[in-house]
Amino acid sequence: MTCRHFLELLDRMDNIDIQEEMTAHAAFCPGCAAELSAVMAGLRLYRLPDVCCSANLVPKIMAMLPLVPAPKRLVSMRNWVLAGLLIMGSVVLVPLMSDFRVLKETFGPAFTIPVSMAFGLIITIYLGIFVISHIDEFGRRLKAYEAVKSGKIA
Amino acid sequence: MIQDDSALADEKLVSRVLDGDREAFSVLIKRYQARMLRLGYGFYKNQDEAEDFAQDVFLKAYTGLAGFKGKSSFSTWLTKIAYNTGINGKKKSGRYEALEAEPADSRNLGPEELSIRKDSLESLRKAMAALPEKYAVCLDLFFAAGMKFEDISEVTGFPVNTIKSHVFRAKRDLRKALEETIL
């Protein structure tokens, strides 16, 4: 890499980690290393918080939150889990009921096929709605997990 | 509780707020208040209006939090709300300008560091002044907020290449200004 190319890359660089080839060049070129550290120092110092955060801002906003509409998921996770447990409970318990056994004896073993299909359909619809309504949430959680994994934040 | 929350990722905090934990939002406010106030200063140029601006932005973000889909980072989403609030602000005081102030905590800075900071500020203010008004904020988002080109494009709606070319010129000028100070 030439010094000219290095400076070109330095000026074009996004706010990301320095490219390996730039670090390698700076390691043996004192002039470019000085340019790099000058720009980095300039940016670091420019980015120092220069606005003194008002001590009142956070309490002021927090005091206003109860007065504005609270953000809410359409259905809370707790209710989703309860609904899921209810459906699963029905699937397990309904075949054990005496009325079900009477129906089975009346209509024969083939009676269980449409009932199983109905249960399967209910579970599929439940899971489908759950996935569709939580896909953004899953995305958010995945990003949070990736941030933790990359060590950026706990 | 809040002490533990302060280390959590933004997305986790958003989930907690959506689950009804209002206190989790205070961590997000603390995390981004400096950026919001800085943008507020850029648009309004005085402390009171900058604080009103920051308050407005955080309340908008809170009420609209269910609309945060996680497609971009929370900081980009919040900055987009701030940008739109600033651009549409009726009492905006002239064009967007970088704040000209001492760092909030300059106790640990030596004279050379303060001089570098001053040169950086002057160079970037000049670069902003030379740009058409609507692009000035892009430089502050890049140089002060440390945002990436893609994220600035997401916030402002300007093409990435346009932002890149403005940042390129500003950074070249900054490097030249610092050459005289440091080298």
CSV table of C-alpha atoms in Angstrom, one decimal:
chain,number,residue,atom,x,y,z
A,1,MET,CA,0.0,0.0,0.0
A,2,THR,CA,1.3,3.5,-0.9
A,3,CYS,CA,1.1,6.4,1.5
A,4,ARG,CA,-1.3,8.1,-0.9
A,5,HIS,CA,-3.6,5.1,-0.9
A,6,PHE,CA,-3.4,5.0,2.9
A,7,LEU,CA,-4.5,8.6,3.2
A,8,GLU,CA,-7.3,8.1,0.7
A,9,LEU,CA,-8.6,5.2,2.7
A,10,LEU,CA,-8.3,7.2,5.9
A,11,ASP,CA,-10.4,10.0,4.5
A,12,ARG,CA,-13.0,7.6,3.1
A,13,MET,CA,-13.1,5.4,6.2
A,14,ASP,CA,-16.5,4.8,7.8
A,15,ASN,CA,-17.0,4.8,11.6
A,16,ILE,CA,-15.7,1.2,11.9
A,17,ASP,CA,-12.5,-0.5,13.0
A,18,ILE,CA,-9.4,0.4,11.0
A,19,GLN,CA,-8.7,-2.0,8.1
A,20,GLU,CA,-5.9,-4.5,8.7
A,21,GLU,CA,-4.0,-3.4,5.6
A,22,MET,CA,-4.0,0.2,7.0
A,23,THR,CA,-2.7,-1.0,10.4
A,24,ALA,CA,0.0,-3.0,8.6
A,25,HIS,CA,1.1,0.0,6.6
A,26,ALA,CA,1.0,2.4,9.6
A,27,ALA,CA,3.2,-0.1,11.5
A,28,PHE,CA,6.2,0.6,9.2
A,29,CYS,CA,5.4,4.1,8.0
A,30,PRO,CA,5.8,6.7,10.7
A,31,GLY,CA,4.4,9.5,8.6
A,32,CYS,CA,1.1,7.7,8.0
A,33,ALA,CA,1.0,6.4,11.6
A,34,ALA,CA,1.2,10.1,12.8
A,35,GLU,CA,-1.6,11.1,10.3
A,36,LEU,CA,-3.8,8.2,11.6
A,37,SER,CA,-3.2,9.0,15.3
A,38,ALA,CA,-3.8,12.8,14.6
A,39,VAL,CA,-7.2,12.0,13.0
A,40,MET,CA,-8.1,9.5,15.7
A,41,ALA,CA,-7.1,12.0,18.5
A,42,GLY,CA,-9.1,14.8,16.7
A,43,LEU,CA,-12.2,12.6,16.5
A,44,ARG,CA,-11.9,11.3,20.0
A,45,LEU,CA,-11.6,14.8,21.4
A,46,TYR,CA,-14.3,16.2,19.2
A,47,ARG,CA,-16.6,13.4,20.4
A,48,LEU,CA,-16.2,14.3,24.1
A,49,PRO,CA,-19.6,15.1,25.4
A,50,ASP,CA,-19.7,18.9,25.4
A,51,VAL,CA,-23.3,19.2,26.5
A,52,CYS,CA,-23.6,19.1,30.2
A,53,CYS,CA,-26.6,16.7,30.7
A,54,SER,CA,-29.1,18.4,32.8
A,55,ALA,CA,-29.7,16.6,36.1
A,56,ASN,CA,-33.4,17.3,35.7
A,57,LEU,CA,-33.9,15.8,32.3
A,58,VAL,CA,-34.3,12.2,33.2
A,59,PRO,CA,-36.6,12.7,36.2
A,60,LYS,CA,-38.6,15.3,34.2
A,61,ILE,CA,-39.2,12.8,31.3
A,62,MET,CA,-39.8,9.9,33.8
A,63,ALA,CA,-42.4,12.0,35.6
A,64,MET,CA,-44.2,12.6,32.2
A,65,LEU,CA,-44.3,8.9,31.2
A,66,PRO,CA,-47.5,8.1,33.2
A,67,LEU,CA,-49.2,10.9,31.4
A,68,VAL,CA,-48.7,9.6,27.9
A,69,PRO,CA,-50.0,6.4,26.3
A,70,ALA,CA,-47.7,3.5,27.4
A,71,PRO,CA,-46.3,1.4,24.6
A,72,LYS,CA,-47.7,-2.1,24.7
A,73,ARG,CA,-47.6,-5.3,22.8
A,74,LEU,CA,-51.0,-6.3,21.6
A,75,VAL,CA,-51.0,-9.4,23.7
A,76,SER,CA,-48.5,-9.9,26.6
A,77,MET,CA,-46.1,-12.8,26.6
A,78,ARG,CA,-47.8,-14.1,29.8
A,79,ASN,CA,-51.1,-14.3,28.1
A,80,TRP,CA,-49.6,-16.1,25.1
A,81,VAL,CA,-48.0,-18.7,27.3
A,82,LEU,CA,-51.3,-19.1,29.3
A,83,ALA,CA,-53.3,-19.6,26.0
A,84,GLY,CA,-50.7,-22.1,24.8
A,85,LEU,CA,-50.9,-24.1,28.0
A,86,LEU,CA,-54.7,-24.1,27.8
A,87,ILE,CA,-54.6,-25.4,24.2
A,88,MET,CA,-52.0,-28.1,25.1
A,89,GLY,CA,-54.0,-29.0,28.3
A,90,SER,CA,-57.2,-29.4,26.2
A,91,VAL,CA,-55.4,-31.7,23.7
A,92,VAL,CA,-54.2,-33.9,26.5
A,93,LEU,CA,-57.4,-33.8,28.7
A,94,VAL,CA,-60.2,-34.0,26.2
A,95,PRO,CA,-59.5,-37.6,25.0
A,96,LEU,CA,-59.5,-38.6,28.7
A,97,MET,CA,-63.0,-37.3,29.3
A,98,SER,CA,-65.8,-39.9,29.7
A,99,ASP,CA,-68.0,-38.1,27.1
A,100,PHE,CA,-65.2,-38.4,24.6
A,101,ARG,CA,-65.0,-42.2,25.3
A,102,VAL,CA,-68.8,-42.5,24.7
A,103,LEU,CA,-68.4,-40.7,21.3
A,104,LYS,CA,-65.5,-42.9,20.4
A,105,GLU,CA,-67.5,-46.1,21.2
A,106,THR,CA,-70.5,-44.7,19.2
A,107,PHE,CA,-68.7,-43.6,16.0
A,108,GLY,CA,-65.8,-46.2,16.1
A,109,PRO,CA,-62.0,-45.7,16.2
A,110,ALA,CA,-62.2,-43.6,13.0
A,111,PHE,CA,-63.7,-40.8,15.1
A,112,THR,CA,-60.3,-39.9,16.5
A,113,ILE,CA,-59.0,-38.9,13.0
A,114,PRO,CA,-61.1,-35.7,12.5
A,115,VAL,CA,-60.7,-34.8,16.2
A,116,SER,CA,-56.9,-35.1,15.8
A,117,MET,CA,-57.0,-33.0,12.7
A,118,ALA,CA,-59.1,-30.3,14.5
A,119,PHE,CA,-56.6,-30.2,17.4
A,120,GLY,CA,-53.7,-30.1,15.0
A,121,LEU,CA,-55.3,-27.2,13.1
A,122,ILE,CA,-55.9,-25.3,16.4
A,123,ILE,CA,-52.3,-25.7,17.4
A,124,THR,CA,-51.0,-24.7,14.0
A,125,ILE,CA,-53.2,-21.6,13.9
A,126,TYR,CA,-52.0,-20.7,17.5
A,127,LEU,CA,-48.3,-21.2,16.6
A,128,GLY,CA,-48.7,-19.3,13.3
A,129,ILE,CA,-50.3,-16.3,15.0
A,130,PHE,CA,-47.7,-16.4,17.7
A,131,VAL,CA,-44.8,-16.5,15.2
A,132,ILE,CA,-46.2,-13.7,13.0
A,133,SER,CA,-46.9,-11.4,16.0
A,134,HIS,CA,-43.6,-12.0,17.6
A,135,ILE,CA,-41.2,-12.0,14.6
A,136,ASP,CA,-40.1,-8.4,15.3
A,137,GLU,CA,-39.6,-9.3,18.9
A,138,PHE,CA,-37.5,-12.3,18.0
A,139,GLY,CA,-35.4,-10.1,15.7
A,140,ARG,CA,-34.8,-7.6,18.6
A,141,ARG,CA,-33.9,-10.4,21.0
A,142,LEU,CA,-31.5,-11.9,18.4
A,143,LYS,CA,-29.8,-8.5,18.0
A,144,ALA,CA,-29.5,-8.2,21.8
A,145,TYR,CA,-28.0,-11.7,21.9
A,146,GLU,CA,-25.5,-10.9,19.1
A,147,ALA,CA,-24.5,-7.6,20.9
A,148,VAL,CA,-23.8,-9.6,24.0
A,149,LYS,CA,-21.9,-12.3,22.1
A,150,SER,CA,-19.7,-9.8,20.3
A,151,GLY,CA,-18.9,-8.4,23.8
A,152,LYS,CA,-20.1,-4.9,23.0
A,153,ILE,CA,-22.5,-4.8,25.9
A,154,ALA,CA,-23.6,-7.1,28.7
B,1,MET,CA,-32.3,-3.1,39.6
B,2,ILE,CA,-31.4,0.0,37.5
B,3,GLN,CA,-27.7,-0.5,38.2
B,4,ASP,CA,-27.9,-3.9,36.6
B,5,ASP,CA,-30.1,-2.6,33.7
B,6,SER,CA,-27.5,0.0,32.8
B,7,ALA,CA,-25.3,-2.7,31.2
B,8,LEU,CA,-28.1,-4.3,29.2
B,9,ALA,CA,-28.3,-4.0,25.4
B,10,ASP,CA,-30.8,-1.5,24.0
B,11,GLU,CA,-33.1,-4.2,22.5
B,12,LYS,CA,-33.4,-5.9,25.9
B,13,LEU,CA,-34.3,-2.7,27.5
B,14,VAL,CA,-36.9,-2.0,24.8
B,15,SER,CA,-38.5,-5.4,25.5
B,16,ARG,CA,-38.6,-4.6,29.2
B,17,VAL,CA,-40.3,-1.3,28.5
B,18,LEU,CA,-42.8,-3.1,26.3
B,19,ASP,CA,-43.4,-5.5,29.1
B,20,GLY,CA,-44.4,-2.6,31.3
B,21,ASP,CA,-41.1,-1.9,33.0
B,22,ARG,CA,-41.1,1.9,32.7
B,23,GLU,CA,-37.9,2.3,34.7
B,24,ALA,CA,-36.0,0.5,31.9
B,25,PHE,CA,-36.7,3.5,29.7
B,26,SER,CA,-34.7,5.8,32.1
B,27,VAL,CA,-31.6,3.7,31.2
B,28,LEU,CA,-32.2,4.5,27.5
B,29,ILE,CA,-32.7,8.2,28.3
B,30,LYS,CA,-29.4,8.3,30.2
B,31,ARG,CA,-27.6,6.5,27.4
B,32,TYR,CA,-28.8,8.8,24.7
B,33,GLN,CA,-29.5,12.1,26.4
B,34,ALA,CA,-26.1,13.6,25.4
B,35,ARG,CA,-26.7,12.8,21.7
B,36,MET,CA,-30.2,14.2,21.8
B,37,LEU,CA,-29.1,17.4,23.6
B,38,ARG,CA,-26.3,17.9,21.1
B,39,LEU,CA,-28.7,17.5,18.2
B,40,GLY,CA,-31.1,19.9,20.0
B,41,TYR,CA,-28.3,22.5,20.3
B,42,GLY,CA,-27.5,22.0,16.6
B,43,PHE,CA,-31.1,22.9,15.7
B,44,TYR,CA,-32.0,25.4,18.4
B,45,LYS,CA,-28.7,26.8,19.8
B,46,ASN,CA,-29.8,27.2,23.3
B,47,GLN,CA,-30.0,25.0,26.4
B,48,ASP,CA,-33.7,25.4,27.2
B,49,GLU,CA,-34.9,24.6,23.7
B,50,ALA,CA,-32.4,21.8,23.4
B,51,GLU,CA,-33.8,20.2,26.6
B,52,ASP,CA,-37.4,20.7,25.4
B,53,PHE,CA,-36.3,19.0,22.1
B,54,ALA,CA,-34.7,16.1,23.9
B,55,GLN,CA,-37.8,15.7,26.1
B,56,ASP,CA,-40.1,15.8,23.0
B,57,VAL,CA,-37.9,13.2,21.2
B,58,PHE,CA,-37.9,10.8,24.2
B,59,LEU,CA,-41.6,11.0,24.7
B,60,LYS,CA,-42.2,10.4,21.0
B,61,ALA,CA,-39.9,7.4,21.2
B,62,TYR,CA,-41.7,6.1,24.3
B,63,THR,CA,-45.2,6.3,22.9
B,64,GLY,CA,-44.0,4.8,19.6
B,65,LEU,CA,-41.8,2.1,21.0
B,66,ALA,CA,-44.1,-0.7,19.9
B,67,GLY,CA,-43.3,0.5,16.4
B,68,PHE,CA,-39.5,-0.2,16.9
B,69,LYS,CA,-39.1,-3.3,14.7
B,70,GLY,CA,-35.4,-3.9,15.3
B,71,LYS,CA,-34.6,-3.5,11.6
B,72,SER,CA,-32.1,-0.9,12.5
B,73,SER,CA,-30.4,-0.4,15.9
B,74,PHE,CA,-32.3,1.5,18.6
B,75,SER,CA,-29.9,4.4,18.5
B,76,THR,CA,-30.5,4.8,14.7
B,77,TRP,CA,-34.3,4.6,15.2
B,78,LEU,CA,-34.1,7.2,18.0
B,79,THR,CA,-31.8,9.5,16.0
B,80,LYS,CA,-34.3,9.3,13.1
B,81,ILE,CA,-37.1,10.5,15.4
B,82,ALA,CA,-34.8,13.3,16.6
B,83,TYR,CA,-33.8,14.2,13.1
B,84,ASN,CA,-37.4,14.4,11.9
B,85,THR,CA,-38.4,16.4,15.0
B,86,GLY,CA,-35.5,18.8,14.4
B,87,ILE,CA,-36.2,19.2,10.7
B,88,ASN,CA,-39.9,19.8,11.3
B,89,GLY,CA,-39.4,22.0,14.3
B,90,LYS,CA,-41.3,25.3,13.8
B,91,LYS,CA,-39.0,27.4,16.0
B,92,LYS,CA,-35.8,26.2,14.5
B,93,SER,CA,-33.1,28.8,14.8
B,94,GLY,CA,-31.5,29.0,11.3
B,95,ARG,CA,-29.3,26.3,9.9
B,96,TYR,CA,-27.9,23.3,11.7
B,97,GLU,CA,-24.6,24.0,13.4
B,98,ALA,CA,-22.1,22.0,15.4
B,99,LEU,CA,-22.1,23.1,19.0
B,100,GLU,CA,-19.2,25.4,20.0
B,101,ALA,CA,-18.5,24.6,23.6
B,102,GLU,CA,-16.0,23.3,26.1
B,103,PRO,CA,-16.2,19.6,26.8
B,104,ALA,CA,-18.6,18.9,29.8
B,105,ASP,CA,-15.6,17.5,31.7
B,106,SER,CA,-12.3,19.1,30.5
B,107,ARG,CA,-10.5,18.5,33.8
B,108,ASN,CA,-8.4,15.7,32.4
B,109,LEU,CA,-7.4,17.5,29.2
B,110,GLY,CA,-4.1,19.1,28.7
B,111,PRO,CA,-3.5,22.3,26.6
B,112,GLU,CA,-2.4,20.3,23.6
B,113,GLU,CA,-5.6,18.2,23.7
B,114,LEU,CA,-7.8,21.2,24.1
B,115,SER,CA,-6.0,22.8,21.1
B,116,ILE,CA,-6.6,19.6,19.0
B,117,ARG,CA,-10.2,19.7,19.9
B,118,LYS,CA,-10.5,23.4,19.1
B,119,ASP,CA,-8.9,22.8,15.7
B,120,SER,CA,-11.2,19.8,15.0
B,121,LEU,CA,-14.2,21.9,15.9
B,122,GLU,CA,-13.2,24.8,13.7
B,123,SER,CA,-12.4,22.6,10.8
B,124,LEU,CA,-15.8,20.7,11.0
B,125,ARG,CA,-17.8,23.9,11.6
B,126,LYS,CA,-16.2,25.3,8.4
B,127,ALA,CA,-17.0,22.1,6.6
B,128,MET,CA,-20.6,22.3,7.7
B,129,ALA,CA,-20.9,25.9,6.8
B,130,ALA,CA,-19.7,25.1,3.3
B,131,LEU,CA,-22.4,22.5,2.7
B,132,PRO,CA,-25.9,23.0,1.6
B,133,GLU,CA,-28.0,23.4,4.8
B,134,LYS,CA,-29.7,20.1,4.7
B,135,TYR,CA,-26.4,18.1,4.7
B,136,ALA,CA,-24.8,19.8,7.7
B,137,VAL,CA,-26.4,17.5,10.2
B,138,CYS,CA,-24.9,14.5,8.3
B,139,LEU,CA,-21.4,15.6,9.4
B,140,ASP,CA,-22.4,16.0,13.0
B,141,LEU,CA,-24.0,12.5,12.9
B,142,PHE,CA,-20.8,11.1,11.5
B,143,PHE,CA,-18.1,13.0,13.4
B,144,ALA,CA,-19.9,13.7,16.7
B,145,ALA,CA,-22.3,10.8,17.1
B,146,GLY,CA,-19.9,8.3,15.5
B,147,MET,CA,-22.7,6.9,13.2
B,148,LYS,CA,-21.9,4.8,10.1
B,149,PHE,CA,-22.7,6.0,6.6
B,150,GLU,CA,-25.6,3.4,6.2
B,151,ASP,CA,-27.2,4.5,9.5
B,152,ILE,CA,-26.9,8.2,8.6
B,153,SER,CA,-28.6,7.4,5.3
B,154,GLU,CA,-31.3,5.6,7.2
B,155,VAL,CA,-31.9,8.6,9.5
B,156,THR,CA,-31.8,11.3,6.9
B,157,GLY,CA,-32.9,9.6,3.8
B,158,PHE,CA,-29.9,10.9,1.8
B,159,PRO,CA,-28.1,8.5,-0.5
B,160,VAL,CA,-25.0,6.8,1.1
B,161,ASN,CA,-22.7,8.1,-1.6
B,162,THR,CA,-23.8,11.7,-1.1
B,163,ILE,CA,-23.0,11.4,2.6
B,164,LYS,CA,-19.7,9.6,1.9
B,165,SER,CA,-18.6,12.4,-0.4
B,166,HIS,CA,-19.4,15.2,2.1
B,167,VAL,CA,-17.7,13.2,4.9
B,168,PHE,CA,-14.7,12.6,2.7
B,169,ARG,CA,-14.1,16.3,2.0
B,170,ALA,CA,-14.7,17.2,5.7
B,171,LYS,CA,-12.3,14.5,6.9
B,172,ARG,CA,-9.6,15.5,4.4
B,173,ASP,CA,-9.9,19.1,5.7
B,174,LEU,CA,-9.8,17.9,9.3
B,175,ARG,CA,-6.7,15.9,8.6
B,176,LYS,CA,-5.0,18.9,7.0
B,177,ALA,CA,-6.0,21.1,9.9
B,178,LEU,CA,-4.6,18.6,12.4
B,179,GLU,CA,-1.4,18.2,10.4
B,180,GLU,CA,-0.5,21.8,11.3
B,181,THR,CA,-1.3,21.3,14.9
B,182,ILE,CA,0.1,17.9,15.7
B,183,LEU,CA,2.7,17.0,13.0
